[in-house]
Amino acid sequence: MVDQLSAVFAALADPTRRAILARLRDGEATVAELAEPFAMSQPAVSKHLKVLEQAGLITRTRRATARLSHLRAEPLRAARDWLGDYRAYWRESHDRLDDLLTELQEKDT
């Protein structure tokens, strides 16, 4: 069993799934609506939706004969928080690089 954070990053690794999530920010959508901008079949989009659902990034409900997908932001917050732990590291790395560049420029003048 894959932990949820790994499933989220695996789901986000695909540009089609990221585009689907971006579309779902605007509200719920059917498979047909989600498939519209892509050069792929509805069953192919359904496979992407299944990955997103398994990662906890969407939920799916039925309304009459339509199956609607809904964005769930909570798993994205967990990914953001995990990445945030590295923010200080990146900031320090950039500061060291800036210091080195300044030092090199001073030597050239």
mmCIF file of C-alpha atoms in Angstrom:
data_model
loop_
_atom_site.group_PDB
_atom_site.id
_atom_site.type_symbol
_atom_site.label_atom_id
_atom_site.label_comp_id
_atom_site.label_asym_id
_atom_site.label_seq_id
_atom_site.Cartn_x
_atom_site.Cartn_y
_atom_site.Cartn_z
ATOM 1 C CA MET A 1 0.000 0.000 0.000
ATOM 2 C CA VAL A 2 1.366 3.395 -1.001
ATOM 3 C CA ASP A 3 1.165 6.192 1.559
ATOM 4 C CA GLN A 4 -1.052 9.120 0.591
ATOM 5 C CA LEU A 5 1.777 11.633 0.107
ATOM 6 C CA SER A 6 3.517 9.295 -2.351
ATOM 7 C CA ALA A 7 0.216 8.732 -4.166
ATOM 8 C CA VAL A 8 -0.333 12.505 -4.393
ATOM 9 C CA PHE A 9 3.102 13.136 -5.886
ATOM 10 C CA ALA A 10 2.673 10.208 -8.295
ATOM 11 C CA ALA A 11 -0.694 11.595 -9.407
ATOM 12 C CA LEU A 12 0.739 15.101 -9.821
ATOM 13 C CA ALA A 13 3.611 13.762 -11.946
ATOM 14 C CA ASP A 14 1.323 13.535 -14.971
ATOM 15 C CA PRO A 15 0.500 16.784 -16.843
ATOM 16 C CA THR A 16 -2.962 15.551 -17.855
ATOM 17 C CA ARG A 17 -3.885 14.915 -14.225
ATOM 18 C CA ARG A 18 -2.551 18.343 -13.225
ATOM 19 C CA ALA A 19 -4.701 19.896 -15.968
ATOM 20 C CA ILE A 20 -7.745 17.976 -14.721
ATOM 21 C CA LEU A 21 -7.151 19.265 -11.177
ATOM 22 C CA ALA A 22 -6.788 22.808 -12.524
ATOM 23 C CA ARG A 23 -10.138 22.439 -14.318
ATOM 24 C CA LEU A 24 -11.790 21.112 -11.146
ATOM 25 C CA ARG A 25 -10.777 24.291 -9.280
ATOM 26 C CA ASP A 26 -13.629 25.902 -11.237
ATOM 27 C CA GLY A 27 -16.131 23.362 -9.907
ATOM 28 C CA GLU A 28 -17.418 19.850 -10.460
ATOM 29 C CA ALA A 29 -17.326 18.317 -13.922
ATOM 30 C CA THR A 30 -18.384 15.195 -15.778
ATOM 31 C CA VAL A 31 -15.958 12.860 -17.523
ATOM 32 C CA ALA A 32 -17.092 14.259 -20.888
ATOM 33 C CA GLU A 33 -16.404 17.831 -19.750
ATOM 34 C CA LEU A 34 -12.991 16.853 -18.418
ATOM 35 C CA ALA A 35 -12.129 14.918 -21.590
ATOM 36 C CA GLU A 36 -13.064 17.801 -23.905
ATOM 37 C CA PRO A 37 -9.671 19.612 -24.064
ATOM 38 C CA PHE A 38 -7.640 16.409 -24.456
ATOM 39 C CA ALA A 39 -6.962 14.250 -27.482
ATOM 40 C CA MET A 40 -7.994 11.112 -25.622
ATOM 41 C CA SER A 41 -11.052 9.003 -25.066
ATOM 42 C CA GLN A 42 -13.375 9.265 -22.100
ATOM 43 C CA PRO A 43 -12.183 5.850 -20.834
ATOM 44 C CA ALA A 44 -8.594 7.171 -20.860
ATOM 45 C CA VAL A 45 -9.683 10.217 -18.851
ATOM 46 C CA SER A 46 -11.545 7.889 -16.481
ATOM 47 C CA LYS A 47 -8.259 6.079 -15.806
ATOM 48 C CA HIS A 48 -6.665 9.404 -14.865
ATOM 49 C CA LEU A 49 -9.629 10.159 -12.615
ATOM 50 C CA LYS A 50 -9.193 6.813 -10.890
ATOM 51 C CA VAL A 51 -5.551 7.674 -10.077
ATOM 52 C CA LEU A 52 -6.617 11.079 -8.742
ATOM 53 C CA GLU A 53 -9.372 9.467 -6.684
ATOM 54 C CA GLN A 54 -7.020 6.856 -5.227
ATOM 55 C CA ALA A 55 -4.629 9.651 -4.231
ATOM 56 C CA GLY A 56 -7.514 11.380 -2.448
ATOM 57 C CA LEU A 57 -7.316 14.423 -4.736
ATOM 58 C CA ILE A 58 -10.866 14.091 -6.042
ATOM 59 C CA THR A 59 -14.156 12.562 -5.029
ATOM 60 C CA ARG A 60 -16.767 11.279 -7.446
ATOM 61 C CA THR A 61 -20.535 11.337 -7.061
ATOM 62 C CA ARG A 62 -23.505 10.435 -9.207
ATOM 63 C CA ARG A 63 -26.191 12.890 -10.247
ATOM 64 C CA ALA A 64 -28.831 11.135 -12.323
ATOM 65 C CA THR A 65 -26.800 9.450 -15.080
ATOM 66 C CA ALA A 66 -23.774 11.765 -14.774
ATOM 67 C CA ARG A 67 -20.728 10.940 -12.711
ATOM 68 C CA LEU A 68 -19.272 14.175 -11.312
ATOM 69 C CA SER A 69 -15.728 14.734 -10.091
ATOM 70 C CA HIS A 70 -14.932 17.185 -7.283
ATOM 71 C CA LEU A 71 -11.569 18.576 -6.190
ATOM 72 C CA ARG A 72 -10.306 17.756 -2.670
ATOM 73 C CA ALA A 73 -7.586 20.189 -1.578
ATOM 74 C CA GLU A 74 -6.521 18.541 1.695
ATOM 75 C CA PRO A 75 -3.948 16.167 0.139
ATOM 76 C CA LEU A 76 -2.462 19.112 -1.769
ATOM 77 C CA ARG A 77 -1.950 20.908 1.541
ATOM 78 C CA ALA A 78 -0.028 17.901 2.845
ATOM 79 C CA ALA A 79 2.231 18.009 -0.235
ATOM 80 C CA ARG A 80 2.715 21.758 0.203
ATOM 81 C CA ASP A 81 3.622 21.279 3.858
ATOM 82 C CA TRP A 82 6.124 18.547 2.999
ATOM 83 C CA LEU A 83 7.754 20.774 0.386
ATOM 84 C CA GLY A 84 7.675 23.678 2.822
ATOM 85 C CA ASP A 85 10.069 21.789 5.086
ATOM 86 C CA TYR A 86 12.704 22.335 2.380
ATOM 87 C CA ARG A 87 12.034 26.055 1.937
ATOM 88 C CA ALA A 88 14.658 27.059 4.534
ATOM 89 C CA TYR A 89 17.215 24.760 2.890
ATOM 90 C CA TRP A 90 16.586 26.302 -0.527
ATOM 91 C CA ARG A 91 16.740 29.825 0.916
ATOM 92 C CA GLU A 92 20.083 29.080 2.586
ATOM 93 C CA SER A 93 21.425 27.508 -0.621
ATOM 94 C CA HIS A 94 20.422 30.578 -2.625
ATOM 95 C CA ASP A 95 21.976 32.877 -0.011
ATOM 96 C CA ARG A 96 25.265 30.946 -0.206
ATOM 97 C CA LEU A 97 25.173 31.155 -4.001
ATOM 98 C CA ASP A 98 24.513 34.912 -3.820
ATOM 99 C CA ASP A 99 27.465 35.314 -1.431
ATOM 100 C CA LEU A 100 29.724 33.346 -3.756
ATOM 101 C CA LEU A 101 28.648 35.387 -6.792
ATOM 102 C CA THR A 102 29.255 38.631 -4.911
ATOM 103 C CA GLU A 103 32.700 37.401 -3.848
ATOM 104 C CA LEU A 104 33.590 36.400 -7.412
ATOM 105 C CA GLN A 105 32.403 39.722 -8.800
ATOM 106 C CA GLU A 106 34.463 41.625 -6.229
ATOM 107 C CA LYS A 107 37.572 39.675 -7.227
ATOM 108 C CA ASP A 108 37.017 40.589 -10.894
ATOM 109 C CA THR A 109 36.951 44.347 -10.147
#
